[in-house]
């Protein structure tokens, strides 16, 4: 079993829909990162969480440390949100980073 | 502009020919790290550095070397590249290696024939 599991692996939505991507991990962590990668593009950091909830525009990220689970929500999705979303956890051994497999999101107009 | 710069963006080489991929950041970050991304395997950490002269292995260090002689630079060295090192490589930095947002370079696509 991977240390970091994302679901779903693929997600297709219509413009305007509310989207949730989940990330579960099995190890103790110092922080959890949500990353975005557009096709052929680089990687952008969306959020870094160690507790609670963060919001940036239409994106919301939450983490439940006790349940070892995080979610990334996109409200009012748009075709430009189409990308791969990657969860990454920083372990309690600072410096090491473990990644989920990524969720491929496609938003149709 | 705050950025992480990787060079080159694309590189095609032959088995056994030593190469270096450079990574430089202008944000005075303590932490730098290298990752490779492969289809079906996702991103995996190769090496990381918590500060100058402090480097540690990630999950897939075999066949790679790094050095951190100065804060801004963290080159990735392939002494004898092999075809299984064909991959997309990313460098990243953050203020510390603990709880800080990551800044990624644009990636280097390496092909070893």
Coordinates of N, CA and C in Angstrom, one line a residue, chain B residues 5-97:
Chain B
X5 N 15.4 28.3 -11.2 CA 15.8 28.2 -12.6 C 16.6 26.8 -12.8
X6 N 16.0 26.1 -13.7 CA 16.7 24.8 -14.1 C 17.2 24.9 -15.5
X7 N 18.4 24.3 -15.7 CA 18.9 24.2 -17.0 C 19.6 22.9 -17.2
X8 N 19.5 22.3 -18.5 CA 18.7 22.8 -19.6 C 17.3 22.4 -19.4
X9 N 16.4 22.8 -20.3 CA 15.0 22.4 -20.3 C 14.9 21.0 -21.0
X10 N 15.7 20.8 -22.0 CA 15.7 19.5 -22.7 C 17.1 19.1 -22.9
X11 N 17.3 17.8 -22.8 CA 18.6 17.2 -22.9 C 18.5 15.8 -23.4
X12 N 19.2 15.6 -24.5 CA 19.3 14.2 -25.1 C 20.8 13.8 -25.0
X13 N 21.1 12.7 -24.4 CA 22.4 12.2 -24.3 C 22.5 10.7 -24.5
X14 N 23.8 10.2 -24.5 CA 24.0 8.8 -24.7 C 24.4 8.2 -23.4
X15 N 24.2 6.9 -23.3 CA 24.6 6.1 -22.1 C 26.0 6.3 -21.7
X16 N 26.3 6.6 -20.4 CA 27.6 6.7 -19.9 C 28.2 8.1 -20.0
X17 N 27.6 9.0 -20.7 CA 28.2 10.4 -20.8 C 27.8 11.3 -19.7
X18 N 28.7 11.6 -18.8 CA 28.4 12.4 -17.6 C 27.7 13.7 -17.9
X19 N 26.7 14.0 -17.1 CA 26.0 15.3 -17.3 C 25.6 15.9 -16.0
X20 N 25.3 17.2 -16.1 CA 24.9 17.9 -14.9 C 23.7 18.8 -15.3
X21 N 22.6 18.7 -14.4 CA 21.5 19.6 -14.6 C 21.6 20.6 -13.4
X22 N 21.5 21.9 -13.8 CA 21.7 22.9 -12.8 C 20.4 23.4 -12.2
X23 N 20.4 23.8 -11.0 CA 19.2 24.4 -10.3 C 19.7 25.5 -9.5
X24 N 19.1 26.7 -9.6 CA 19.5 27.9 -8.9 C 18.2 28.6 -8.4
X25 N 18.3 29.1 -7.2 CA 17.1 29.9 -6.6 C 17.6 31.2 -6.1
X26 N 16.8 32.2 -6.2 CA 17.2 33.6 -5.8 C 16.4 34.1 -4.6
X27 N 15.9 33.1 -3.8 CA 15.0 33.5 -2.7 C 15.7 33.3 -1.3
X28 N 17.0 32.9 -1.4 CA 17.7 32.7 -0.1 C 17.1 31.5 0.7
X29 N 16.6 30.5 -0.1 CA 16.0 29.4 0.6 C 17.0 28.4 1.2
X30 N 16.7 27.9 2.3 CA 17.6 26.9 2.9 C 17.5 25.5 2.3
X31 N 16.2 25.2 1.9 CA 15.9 23.8 1.5 C 15.8 23.7 -0.1
X32 N 16.5 22.7 -0.6 CA 16.4 22.5 -2.1 C 16.3 20.9 -2.3
X33 N 15.6 20.6 -3.4 CA 15.4 19.1 -3.5 C 15.2 18.8 -5.0
X34 N 15.5 17.6 -5.4 CA 15.4 17.1 -6.7 C 14.3 15.9 -6.8
X35 N 13.5 15.9 -7.9 CA 12.5 14.9 -8.1 C 12.5 14.5 -9.5
X36 N 12.1 13.2 -9.7 CA 11.9 12.8 -11.1 C 10.4 12.4 -11.2
X37 N 9.9 12.6 -12.4 CA 8.5 12.2 -12.6 C 8.4 11.3 -13.8
X38 N 7.8 10.2 -13.6 CA 7.6 9.1 -14.6 C 6.2 8.7 -14.7
X39 N 5.7 8.4 -15.9 CA 4.3 8.0 -16.1 C 4.0 6.7 -15.3
X40 N 2.9 6.8 -14.6 CA 2.5 5.7 -13.8 C 3.2 5.6 -12.4
X41 N 4.2 6.3 -12.2 CA 5.0 6.3 -10.9 C 4.9 7.6 -10.2
X42 N 4.5 8.7 -10.9 CA 4.3 10.0 -10.3 C 5.7 10.6 -10.0
X43 N 5.7 11.5 -9.0 CA 6.9 12.2 -8.6 C 7.6 11.4 -7.5
X44 N 8.9 11.3 -7.6 CA 9.6 10.7 -6.5 C 10.9 11.5 -6.2
X45 N 11.2 11.6 -4.9 CA 12.3 12.4 -4.5 C 13.6 11.7 -4.7
X46 N 14.6 12.4 -5.2 CA 15.9 11.8 -5.5 C 16.9 12.2 -4.3
X47 N 17.1 13.4 -4.1 CA 18.0 14.0 -3.0 C 17.3 15.3 -2.5
X48 N 17.7 15.6 -1.3 CA 17.3 16.9 -0.8 C 18.5 17.5 0.1
X49 N 18.4 18.8 0.3 CA 19.4 19.5 1.1 C 18.7 20.4 2.0
X50 N 19.0 20.3 3.3 CA 18.4 21.2 4.3 C 19.1 22.5 4.4
X51 N 20.4 22.5 4.0 CA 21.2 23.7 4.0 C 22.5 23.5 3.3
X52 N 23.4 24.5 3.3 CA 24.7 24.3 2.6 C 25.4 23.1 3.3
X53 N 26.0 22.3 2.4 CA 26.8 21.2 2.9 C 26.0 20.1 3.6
X54 N 24.7 20.1 3.5 CA 23.8 19.1 4.1 C 22.9 18.5 3.1
X55 N 23.3 17.3 2.7 CA 22.4 16.6 1.7 C 22.0 15.2 2.2
X56 N 20.8 14.8 1.7 CA 20.3 13.5 2.2 C 19.6 12.8 1.0
X57 N 19.6 11.5 1.1 CA 19.0 10.7 0.0 C 17.4 10.7 0.2
X58 N 16.8 10.8 -1.0 CA 15.3 10.6 -1.0 C 15.0 9.2 -1.3
X59 N 14.0 8.9 -2.0 CA 13.5 7.5 -2.3 C 14.2 6.8 -3.4
X60 N 14.8 7.6 -4.4 CA 15.4 7.0 -5.5 C 16.8 7.6 -5.8
X61 N 17.8 7.5 -4.9 CA 19.0 8.2 -5.1 C 20.0 7.5 -6.0
X62 N 19.8 6.2 -6.3 CA 20.8 5.5 -7.1 C 21.1 6.1 -8.4
X63 N 22.3 6.2 -8.7 CA 22.7 6.7 -10.0 C 22.8 8.2 -10.1
X64 N 22.6 8.9 -9.0 CA 22.6 10.4 -9.0 C 23.6 10.9 -7.9
X65 N 24.1 12.0 -8.1 CA 24.9 12.7 -7.1 C 24.4 14.2 -7.0
X66 N 24.6 14.8 -5.8 CA 24.3 16.2 -5.7 C 25.4 16.8 -4.9
X67 N 25.4 18.1 -4.9 CA 26.3 18.9 -4.0 C 25.6 20.2 -3.7
X68 N 25.9 20.7 -2.5 CA 25.3 22.0 -2.1 C 26.5 22.8 -1.4
X69 N 27.3 23.4 -2.3 CA 28.4 24.2 -1.9 C 28.0 25.6 -1.5
X70 N 27.0 26.1 -2.1 CA 26.5 27.4 -1.8 C 25.0 27.4 -1.8
X71 N 24.4 28.4 -1.1 CA 22.9 28.3 -0.8 C 22.1 28.3 -2.1
X72 N 22.5 29.0 -3.1 CA 21.6 29.2 -4.2 C 21.6 28.1 -5.2
X73 N 22.6 27.3 -5.2 CA 22.8 26.3 -6.3 C 22.7 24.8 -5.7
X74 N 22.1 24.0 -6.5 CA 21.9 22.6 -6.1 C 21.9 21.7 -7.4
X75 N 23.1 21.5 -7.9 CA 23.2 20.7 -9.2 C 22.9 19.2 -9.0
X76 N 22.3 18.6 -10.0 CA 22.1 17.2 -10.0 C 23.1 16.6 -11.1
X77 N 23.9 15.6 -10.6 CA 24.9 15.0 -11.4 C 24.6 13.6 -11.7
X78 N 24.7 13.2 -13.0 CA 24.5 11.8 -13.4 C 25.9 11.4 -14.0
X79 N 26.6 10.7 -13.2 CA 28.0 10.3 -13.6 C 28.1 9.4 -14.8
X80 N 27.1 8.5 -14.9 CA 27.1 7.5 -16.0 C 25.6 7.2 -16.3
X81 N 25.0 8.1 -17.0 CA 23.6 8.0 -17.3 C 23.2 6.7 -18.0
X82 N 22.0 6.2 -17.6 CA 21.5 5.0 -18.3 C 20.1 5.3 -18.8
X83 N 19.6 4.5 -19.7 CA 18.3 4.7 -20.3 C 17.2 4.8 -19.2
X84 N 17.3 4.0 -18.1 CA 16.3 4.1 -17.1 C 16.3 5.4 -16.3
X85 N 17.2 6.3 -16.6 CA 17.2 7.6 -16.0 C 16.5 8.6 -17.0
X86 N 16.0 8.2 -18.1 CA 15.1 9.0 -18.9 C 13.9 9.4 -18.2
X87 N 13.7 10.7 -18.0 CA 12.6 11.1 -17.1 C 12.4 12.6 -17.2
X88 N 11.4 13.1 -16.5 CA 11.3 14.6 -16.4 C 11.7 14.9 -14.9
X89 N 12.6 15.8 -14.8 CA 13.2 16.2 -13.5 C 12.8 17.6 -13.1
X90 N 12.5 17.7 -11.8 CA 12.1 19.0 -11.2 C 13.0 19.2 -10.0
X91 N 13.4 20.5 -9.9 CA 14.1 21.0 -8.7 C 13.1 21.9 -8.0
X92 N 13.2 21.9 -6.7 CA 12.3 22.8 -5.9 C 13.1 23.3 -4.7
X93 N 12.6 24.4 -4.2 CA 13.2 25.0 -3.0 C 12.1 25.5 -2.1
X94 N 12.4 25.7 -0.8 CA 11.5 26.3 0.1 C 12.3 27.0 1.2
X95 N 11.7 27.9 2.0 CA 12.4 28.7 2.9 C 13.1 27.8 3.9
X96 N 12.4 26.8 4.4 CA 13.0 25.7 5.3 C 12.5 24.4 4.8
X97 N 13.1 23.3 5.3 CA 12.6 22.0 4.8 C 11.5 21.5 5.8

